[in-house]
Short mmCIF file of C-alpha atoms and ligand atoms in Angstrom, two decimals:
data_model
loop_
_atom_site.label_atom_id
_atom_site.label_comp_id
_atom_site.label_asym_id
_atom_site.label_seq_id
_atom_site.Cartn_x
_atom_site.Cartn_y
_atom_site.Cartn_z
CA MET A 1 1.80 -24.71 -17.89
CA GLU A 2 3.77 -22.34 -15.69
CA GLU A 3 2.81 -18.66 -16.48
CA LEU A 4 5.21 -16.74 -18.49
CA LYS A 5 6.86 -14.40 -16.10
CA GLU A 6 8.18 -10.81 -16.68
CA LYS A 7 11.88 -10.81 -16.00
CA ALA A 8 12.47 -7.80 -13.88
CA ILE A 9 15.82 -5.98 -13.05
CA LEU A 10 15.33 -3.80 -9.96
CA VAL A 11 17.09 -0.37 -9.66
CA SER A 12 17.47 1.63 -6.63
CA VAL A 13 18.93 5.01 -6.24
CA ILE A 14 20.11 5.50 -2.67
CA LEU A 15 20.18 9.06 -1.79
CA THR A 16 20.30 8.67 2.14
CA ASN A 17 21.86 5.90 4.45
CA LYS A 18 18.17 5.01 5.58
CA ASP A 19 17.15 3.83 1.99
CA LYS A 20 19.04 0.35 2.60
CA GLN A 21 16.45 -2.20 3.09
CA THR A 22 14.09 -0.86 0.41
CA ILE A 23 15.31 -3.02 -2.48
CA GLU A 24 14.39 -6.21 -0.63
CA GLU A 25 11.01 -4.86 -0.10
CA LEU A 26 10.79 -3.86 -3.92
CA SER A 27 11.77 -7.35 -4.61
CA GLU A 28 8.79 -8.83 -2.66
CA LEU A 29 6.56 -6.24 -4.52
CA ALA A 30 7.78 -7.53 -7.62
CA LYS A 31 7.26 -11.13 -6.67
CA THR A 32 3.76 -10.21 -5.56
CA ALA A 33 3.04 -8.69 -9.02
CA GLY A 34 4.16 -11.75 -10.72
CA ALA A 35 7.46 -10.83 -12.00
CA GLY A 36 10.63 -12.79 -11.75
CA VAL A 37 13.49 -10.76 -10.34
CA VAL A 38 16.65 -11.52 -12.54
CA GLY A 39 19.01 -8.75 -11.16
CA MET A 40 19.44 -5.71 -9.07
CA LEU A 41 21.23 -2.57 -9.48
CA THR A 42 21.87 0.18 -6.94
CA GLN A 43 23.64 3.58 -7.13
CA LYS A 44 24.41 6.03 -4.25
CA ARG A 45 24.15 9.51 -5.57
CA LYS A 46 23.96 12.97 -3.86
CA SER A 47 21.17 14.11 -5.92
CA ILE A 48 18.80 13.10 -8.55
CA ASP A 49 19.39 13.63 -12.30
CA LYS A 50 16.61 15.55 -13.67
CA THR A 51 16.79 13.88 -17.24
CA TYR A 52 17.79 10.31 -16.30
CA TYR A 53 17.09 10.05 -12.49
CA PHE A 54 20.61 8.50 -12.21
CA GLY A 55 24.06 8.79 -13.96
CA LYS A 56 24.35 7.92 -17.54
CA GLY A 57 27.28 5.51 -16.98
CA LYS A 58 25.02 3.69 -14.49
CA LEU A 59 22.30 3.66 -17.42
CA GLU A 60 24.91 1.91 -19.77
CA GLU A 61 25.74 -0.59 -17.15
CA LEU A 62 22.13 -1.34 -16.58
CA LYS A 63 21.63 -1.85 -20.40
CA LYS A 64 24.36 -4.29 -20.49
CA LEU A 65 22.80 -6.10 -17.50
CA ILE A 66 19.45 -6.15 -19.38
CA GLU A 67 20.98 -7.99 -22.33
CA GLU A 68 23.09 -10.49 -20.00
CA LYS A 69 19.97 -11.38 -18.05
CA GLY A 70 17.57 -11.24 -20.81
CA ALA A 71 15.26 -8.95 -18.89
CA ASN A 72 12.09 -7.49 -20.31
CA LEU A 73 11.14 -5.10 -17.43
CA VAL A 74 13.15 -2.55 -15.37
CA ILE A 75 11.45 -1.47 -11.92
CA PHE A 76 12.79 1.71 -10.25
CA ASP A 77 12.28 1.94 -6.37
CA ASN A 78 12.16 5.60 -6.71
CA GLU A 79 9.27 7.60 -8.14
CA LEU A 80 10.13 8.81 -11.53
CA SER A 81 8.74 11.74 -13.53
CA GLY A 82 6.80 11.10 -16.68
CA SER A 83 9.82 12.42 -18.82
CA GLN A 84 12.42 10.54 -16.73
CA LEU A 85 10.44 7.40 -17.64
CA ARG A 86 10.29 8.13 -21.31
CA ASN A 87 14.16 9.06 -21.39
CA ILE A 88 15.30 5.95 -19.70
CA GLU A 89 12.88 3.66 -21.58
CA LYS A 90 14.29 5.23 -24.83
CA ILE A 91 17.96 4.34 -24.03
CA LEU A 92 17.16 0.97 -22.63
CA ASP A 93 14.69 0.15 -25.10
CA THR A 94 12.88 -1.95 -22.36
CA LYS A 95 9.65 -1.30 -20.52
CA VAL A 96 10.38 0.79 -17.40
CA ILE A 97 8.05 1.22 -14.49
CA ASP A 98 8.42 2.86 -11.01
CA ARG A 99 7.62 1.53 -7.32
CA THR A 100 4.29 3.53 -7.39
CA ASN A 101 3.26 2.10 -10.81
CA LEU A 102 4.15 -1.53 -9.37
CA ILE A 103 2.02 -0.96 -6.18
CA LEU A 104 -0.71 0.18 -8.56
CA ASP A 105 -0.55 -2.75 -10.46
CA ILE A 106 -0.65 -4.92 -7.50
CA PHE A 107 -3.78 -3.41 -6.00
CA ALA A 108 -5.36 -3.60 -9.48
CA LYS A 109 -4.85 -7.13 -9.43
CA ARG A 110 -6.14 -7.59 -6.00
CA ALA A 111 -9.18 -5.51 -6.00
CA LYS A 112 -12.26 -7.52 -6.03
CA THR A 113 -15.19 -5.42 -4.76
CA LYS A 114 -16.76 -2.55 -6.87
CA GLU A 115 -15.42 -0.07 -4.43
CA GLY A 116 -11.78 -1.29 -4.46
CA ILE A 117 -11.75 -1.70 -8.32
CA LEU A 118 -13.20 1.86 -8.67
CA GLN A 119 -10.41 3.24 -6.01
CA VAL A 120 -7.57 1.64 -7.72
CA LYS A 121 -8.68 3.07 -10.94
CA LEU A 122 -9.02 6.37 -9.71
CA ALA A 123 -5.36 6.19 -8.23
CA GLN A 124 -4.09 4.83 -11.54
CA TYR A 125 -5.69 7.69 -13.48
CA LYS A 126 -4.26 10.25 -11.10
CA TYR A 127 -0.88 8.59 -11.62
CA SER A 128 -1.10 8.59 -15.47
CA LEU A 129 -2.64 12.19 -15.48
CA ALA A 130 0.45 13.36 -13.43
CA ARG A 131 2.78 11.68 -15.69
CA LEU A 132 1.25 12.89 -18.85
CA ARG A 133 1.03 16.45 -17.43
CA GLY A 134 4.87 16.29 -16.97
CA LEU A 135 5.23 15.15 -20.56
CA GLY A 136 3.10 17.93 -21.79
CA ILE A 137 5.40 20.50 -20.21
CA SER A 138 8.54 18.85 -21.63
CA LEU A 139 7.12 18.68 -25.20
CA SER A 140 5.91 22.34 -25.08
CA ARG A 141 9.57 23.22 -23.91
CA LEU A 142 10.83 21.63 -27.13
CA GLY A 143 10.07 25.05 -28.72
CA GLY A 144 6.32 25.58 -28.93
CA GLY A 145 4.48 27.15 -31.74
CA ILE A 146 4.36 26.07 -35.29
CA GLY A 147 5.75 22.82 -35.96
CA THR A 148 5.67 21.51 -32.65
CA ARG A 149 1.85 21.03 -32.64
CA GLY A 150 2.12 17.49 -34.18
CA PRO A 151 -0.30 14.67 -33.69
CA GLY A 152 1.53 13.68 -30.75
CA GLU A 153 0.63 16.51 -28.77
CA THR A 154 -2.93 16.58 -30.00
CA GLN A 155 -3.23 13.02 -28.82
CA LEU A 156 -1.76 13.79 -25.33
CA GLU A 157 -4.33 16.41 -24.88
CA THR A 158 -6.96 14.11 -26.00
CA ASP A 159 -5.57 11.63 -23.46
CA ILE A 160 -5.49 13.96 -20.68
CA ARG A 161 -9.02 15.08 -21.36
CA HIS A 162 -10.26 11.60 -21.34
CA ILE A 163 -8.57 10.83 -18.06
CA ARG A 164 -10.05 13.98 -16.51
CA ARG A 165 -13.41 13.10 -17.47
CA SER A 166 -12.90 9.35 -16.15
CA ILE A 167 -11.60 10.86 -12.83
CA VAL A 168 -14.73 12.95 -12.39
CA TYR A 169 -17.15 9.83 -13.25
CA ILE A 170 -15.22 7.47 -10.85
CA GLU A 171 -15.43 9.97 -8.04
CA LYS A 172 -18.96 10.40 -8.30
CA GLN A 173 -19.42 6.73 -8.22
CA ILE A 174 -17.03 6.33 -5.22
CA GLU A 175 -19.23 8.96 -3.45
CA GLN A 176 -22.42 6.94 -4.11
CA ILE A 177 -20.79 3.97 -2.49
CA LYS A 178 -19.71 6.03 0.64
CA LYS A 179 -23.11 7.15 1.21
CA HIS A 180 -24.17 3.58 1.43
CA ARG A 181 -21.25 2.78 3.63
CA SER A 182 -22.13 5.54 5.92
CA LEU A 183 -25.60 4.14 6.15
CA TYR A 184 -24.44 0.64 7.40
CA ARG A 185 -22.05 2.54 9.98
CA LYS A 186 -24.95 4.68 11.34
CA ARG A 187 -26.95 1.20 11.92
CA ARG A 188 -23.99 -0.19 13.60
CA GLN A 189 -23.52 2.82 15.78
CA LYS A 190 -27.11 2.72 16.83
CA ASN A 191 -26.66 -0.59 18.01
CA LEU A 192 -23.42 0.82 20.23
CA VAL A 193 -21.35 -2.11 19.15
CA PRO A 194 -17.50 -1.05 19.75
CA ILE A 195 -15.34 -1.12 16.62
CA VAL A 196 -11.88 -2.38 16.84
CA ALA A 197 -9.79 -1.90 13.71
CA ILE A 198 -6.67 -3.92 12.77
CA VAL A 199 -4.01 -1.81 11.00
CA GLY A 200 -0.57 -2.31 10.33
CA TYR A 201 2.15 -2.96 7.85
CA THR A 202 1.27 -5.43 4.81
CA ASN A 203 2.09 -8.88 5.59
CA ALA A 204 1.93 -8.27 9.40
CA GLY A 205 -0.81 -10.93 9.93
CA LYS A 206 -3.80 -8.87 10.37
CA SER A 207 -6.17 -11.10 8.16
CA THR A 208 -4.70 -14.03 10.10
CA LEU A 209 -5.42 -12.43 13.39
CA ILE A 210 -9.08 -11.70 12.39
CA ASN A 211 -9.61 -15.29 11.18
CA ALA A 212 -8.04 -16.43 14.58
CA LEU A 213 -10.19 -14.30 16.70
CA THR A 214 -13.61 -15.05 14.70
CA ASP A 215 -14.46 -17.71 12.21
CA ALA A 216 -13.94 -15.41 9.57
CA ASN A 217 -12.46 -16.95 6.42
CA THR A 218 -10.49 -14.06 5.44
CA TYR A 219 -7.85 -14.33 2.50
CA THR A 220 -4.37 -14.54 3.87
CA GLU A 221 -1.20 -15.06 2.00
CA ASP A 222 2.58 -14.52 2.41
CA LYS A 223 2.61 -11.75 -0.26
CA LEU A 224 2.25 -8.07 0.08
CA PHE A 225 -1.40 -6.70 0.03
CA ALA A 226 -3.56 -9.58 0.40
CA THR A 227 -6.47 -7.59 1.56
CA LEU A 228 -7.66 -4.53 -0.07
CA ASP A 229 -11.33 -4.22 1.20
CA PRO A 230 -12.20 -3.68 4.76
CA LEU A 231 -13.75 -6.61 6.27
CA ALA A 232 -15.98 -6.38 9.30
CA ARG A 233 -16.57 -9.54 11.60
CA LYS A 234 -18.36 -9.67 14.92
CA LEU A 235 -16.81 -11.26 18.02
CA ARG A 236 -18.56 -12.00 20.95
CA LEU A 237 -16.95 -11.79 24.16
CA SER A 238 -16.98 -13.57 27.50
CA ASP A 239 -19.28 -10.96 28.96
CA ASN A 240 -21.62 -11.64 26.07
CA LYS A 241 -21.09 -8.37 24.64
CA ASN A 242 -20.04 -8.06 20.79
CA ILE A 243 -17.47 -5.97 19.39
CA ILE A 244 -16.75 -5.38 15.49
CA LEU A 245 -13.28 -6.17 14.34
CA ILE A 246 -12.33 -4.49 10.90
CA ASP A 247 -9.60 -5.84 8.84
CA THR A 248 -7.89 -3.08 6.51
CA VAL A 249 -5.59 -2.62 3.71
CA GLY A 250 -2.00 -3.08 4.65
CA PHE A 251 0.53 0.01 4.83
CA ILE A 252 3.83 0.31 3.22
CA ARG A 253 6.52 2.74 3.26
CA ASN A 254 6.00 5.64 0.91
CA LEU A 255 2.32 4.30 0.14
CA PRO A 256 1.59 6.25 -3.02
CA HIS A 257 -0.22 9.32 -2.12
CA GLN A 258 -2.77 8.67 -4.98
CA LEU A 259 -3.68 5.48 -3.21
CA ILE A 260 -4.06 7.11 0.14
CA GLU A 261 -6.31 9.66 -1.65
CA ALA A 262 -8.37 7.11 -3.39
CA PHE A 263 -8.62 4.67 -0.32
CA LYS A 264 -9.48 7.54 2.00
CA SER A 265 -13.17 6.19 2.20
CA THR A 266 -12.15 2.81 2.92
CA LEU A 267 -9.76 3.96 5.39
CA GLU A 268 -12.34 5.97 7.01
CA GLU A 269 -13.47 2.85 8.71
CA ILE A 270 -10.59 3.46 11.02
CA LYS A 271 -11.93 6.76 12.02
CA PHE A 272 -15.11 5.09 13.55
CA ALA A 273 -12.96 2.64 15.60
CA ASP A 274 -12.96 2.86 19.53
CA VAL A 275 -9.65 1.07 19.45
CA ILE A 276 -6.88 0.48 16.87
CA LEU A 277 -4.69 -2.58 16.94
CA ASN A 278 -1.60 -2.01 15.20
CA ALA A 279 -0.37 -5.23 14.08
CA VAL A 280 3.64 -5.70 13.82
CA ASP A 281 5.59 -8.54 12.39
CA ILE A 282 7.99 -8.93 15.37
CA SER A 283 10.05 -11.49 13.47
CA GLN A 284 11.27 -8.73 11.02
CA SER A 285 14.48 -6.92 12.11
CA ASN A 286 13.25 -3.64 10.83
CA TYR A 287 9.87 -4.08 12.68
CA GLU A 288 10.36 -0.62 14.54
CA GLU A 289 10.55 1.26 11.28
CA LYS A 290 7.45 -0.49 10.03
CA ILE A 291 5.66 0.80 13.32
CA LYS A 292 6.68 4.16 12.47
CA VAL A 293 5.53 3.95 9.05
CA THR A 294 2.02 2.88 10.26
CA GLU A 295 2.10 5.69 12.93
CA LYS A 296 2.89 8.19 10.11
CA ILE A 297 0.18 7.20 8.06
CA LEU A 298 -2.29 6.96 10.79
CA SER A 299 -1.13 10.64 11.95
CA GLU A 300 -1.56 11.91 8.24
CA LEU A 301 -5.17 10.49 8.24
CA ASP A 302 -5.52 12.17 11.65
CA TYR A 303 -6.38 8.89 13.60
CA LEU A 304 -3.32 8.87 15.91
CA ASN A 305 -5.36 10.14 18.91
CA LYS A 306 -7.25 6.98 19.28
CA PRO A 307 -6.55 4.42 22.03
CA ILE A 308 -3.83 1.91 20.31
CA ILE A 309 -2.79 -1.50 21.39
CA THR A 310 0.43 -2.78 19.71
CA VAL A 311 -0.11 -6.35 18.68
CA TYR A 312 3.38 -8.11 18.15
CA ASN A 313 2.38 -10.78 16.09
CA LYS A 314 4.41 -13.91 14.62
CA SER A 315 6.12 -14.31 18.22
CA ASP A 316 6.19 -17.92 17.58
CA LEU A 317 9.37 -17.08 15.71
CA LEU A 318 11.08 -15.47 18.61
CA ASP A 319 13.38 -17.42 21.00
CA ILE A 320 11.84 -15.47 24.03
CA LEU A 321 8.48 -14.30 24.58
CA PRO A 322 8.81 -10.77 25.98
CA LYS A 323 6.34 -9.74 28.61
CA ASN A 324 3.04 -8.13 27.69
CA THR A 325 2.26 -4.63 29.01
CA GLU A 326 -1.16 -2.83 28.97
CA ASN A 327 -0.80 -1.70 25.50
CA GLU A 328 1.68 -4.06 24.06
CA ILE A 329 0.58 -7.66 23.51
CA TYR A 330 2.84 -10.44 22.06
CA ILE A 331 0.74 -12.98 20.27
CA SER A 332 0.91 -15.61 17.46
CA ALA A 333 -2.11 -15.32 15.17
CA LYS A 334 -1.22 -18.55 13.57
CA ASN A 335 -0.76 -20.68 16.58
CA LYS A 336 -3.64 -18.74 18.45
CA THR A 337 -1.26 -18.04 21.27
CA ASN A 338 -2.00 -15.23 23.82
CA LEU A 339 -5.37 -14.19 22.15
CA ALA A 340 -6.99 -14.03 25.40
CA SER A 341 -4.54 -11.55 26.75
CA LEU A 342 -5.24 -9.53 23.55
CA ILE A 343 -9.10 -9.72 24.14
CA ALA A 344 -8.36 -8.74 27.69
CA ALA A 345 -6.33 -5.83 26.56
CA ILE A 346 -9.14 -4.77 24.39
CA GLN A 347 -11.88 -5.10 26.86
CA SER A 348 -9.93 -2.99 29.41
CA MET A 349 -9.09 -0.34 26.72
CA LEU A 350 -12.83 -0.24 25.67
CA LYS A 351 -13.94 0.20 29.13
CA GLN A 352 -11.45 3.08 29.86
CA SER A 353 -12.70 4.85 26.72
CA CYS A 354 -16.03 4.48 27.81
CA ASP A 355 -15.50 5.88 31.33
N1 GTP B 401 4.92 -17.56 11.72
C1 GTP B 401 3.78 -16.99 11.84
N2 GTP B 401 3.32 -16.56 10.59
C2 GTP B 401 2.18 -15.78 10.67
C3 GTP B 401 1.43 -15.52 11.75
N3 GTP B 401 0.43 -14.78 11.39
C4 GTP B 401 0.43 -14.69 10.15
N4 GTP B 401 1.48 -15.21 9.50
C5 GTP B 401 1.80 -15.37 8.17
O1 GTP B 401 2.23 -14.18 7.65
C6 GTP B 401 1.59 -14.03 6.19
C7 GTP B 401 0.72 -12.62 6.14
O2 GTP B 401 -0.40 -12.97 6.79
P1 GTP B 401 -1.63 -12.04 6.44
O3 GTP B 401 -2.62 -12.27 7.61
O4 GTP B 401 -2.08 -12.34 5.04
O5 GTP B 401 -1.08 -10.65 6.58
P2 GTP B 401 -1.93 -9.14 6.52
O6 GTP B 401 -1.28 -8.26 7.42
O7 GTP B 401 -3.49 -9.37 6.22
O8 GTP B 401 -1.28 -8.67 5.13
P3 GTP B 401 -2.01 -7.87 4.06
O9 GTP B 401 -3.41 -8.03 3.69
O10 GTP B 401 -1.17 -8.23 2.61
O11 GTP B 401 -1.64 -6.43 4.40
C8 GTP B 401 0.81 -15.24 6.01
O12 GTP B 401 1.82 -16.11 5.31
C9 GTP B 401 0.62 -15.76 7.19
O13 GTP B 401 0.39 -17.35 7.45
C10 GTP B 401 1.93 -15.90 13.00
O14 GTP B 401 1.69 -15.66 14.13
N5 GTP B 401 3.32 -16.55 12.90
MG1 MG B 402 -4.64 -9.03 4.99
#
């Protein structure tokens, strides 16, 4: 029997001209999370409405669209505050979530290892805490003092306390796992095996590439965030030297900061890389923007000073294959095209960084 899907309407408030393509990505995210997209609504605005995020007229239009399409979920491309979520939900009488929550949900579904699960939980708790705190402020603004201390507020306080305690508990567990991880790393470093980390926008083909280069059987899928946990695989080069290839979680524009925070220990694997491969899906028209997103996240993590090879993947979908340069290699991980050039580029980059 087919799974009963949530029927979602996507809403995007466009504040700048650059925001155009994000609703398509939101649609991919919604599908990855298992929702069916039944409608889309966009609005251009100069500024954000504090109470409803966007205009009230548009909100009425959205309500009609929900009825018309029989939708039971509304997903906002923009990040909403706790009180905005609540206000919109009240008017629409339908579940409302924002992009951050959607991404967190996908991560929660994908997480398999203990560390992955803990990291996602941590991010989700931090997300909830921020939303609840916002509500706390808006509730206390309703007047404060006698009469406003209803059971609702008490419940809110209990919830906040519970979440805070859970956060501390999870952080301790993650710290423990981190220690184990660094032991492994030290052992690897002792063996002086160079590390090559594959990073890049989600769905660029990172896991396919690691599979093509080694006999790893990493999970790949034409969905966003197929990989959450870093996977290390040994690759023996022609000179009989080994390198370690590391697959990493995919990046996305406006990656929720709670997730970057929570996944810092996983992303730390990149810190110990000798060379970074930035995998890019060259078949996408906006691939340059995606390179920038990856570079921005790398720079936020302070890893941009490492030698980087840009690996233009999916070049089988191009009509003409552009020429490789020293740090730009065109490959097809799927067809295993040009992998020898990529390995040669890695070797030469490693040599340079050792000299
Ligand atoms: N045409 C073509 N498709 C490819 C190529 N490499 C990967 N793909 C497809 O692109 C999709 C994503 O591949 P993955 O390897 O899962 O991508 P990823 O970067 O690991 O994605 P996340 O783990 O979600 O961040 C899959 O459907 C692959 O089959 C390629 O060289 N050519
Ligand atoms: Mg992957």
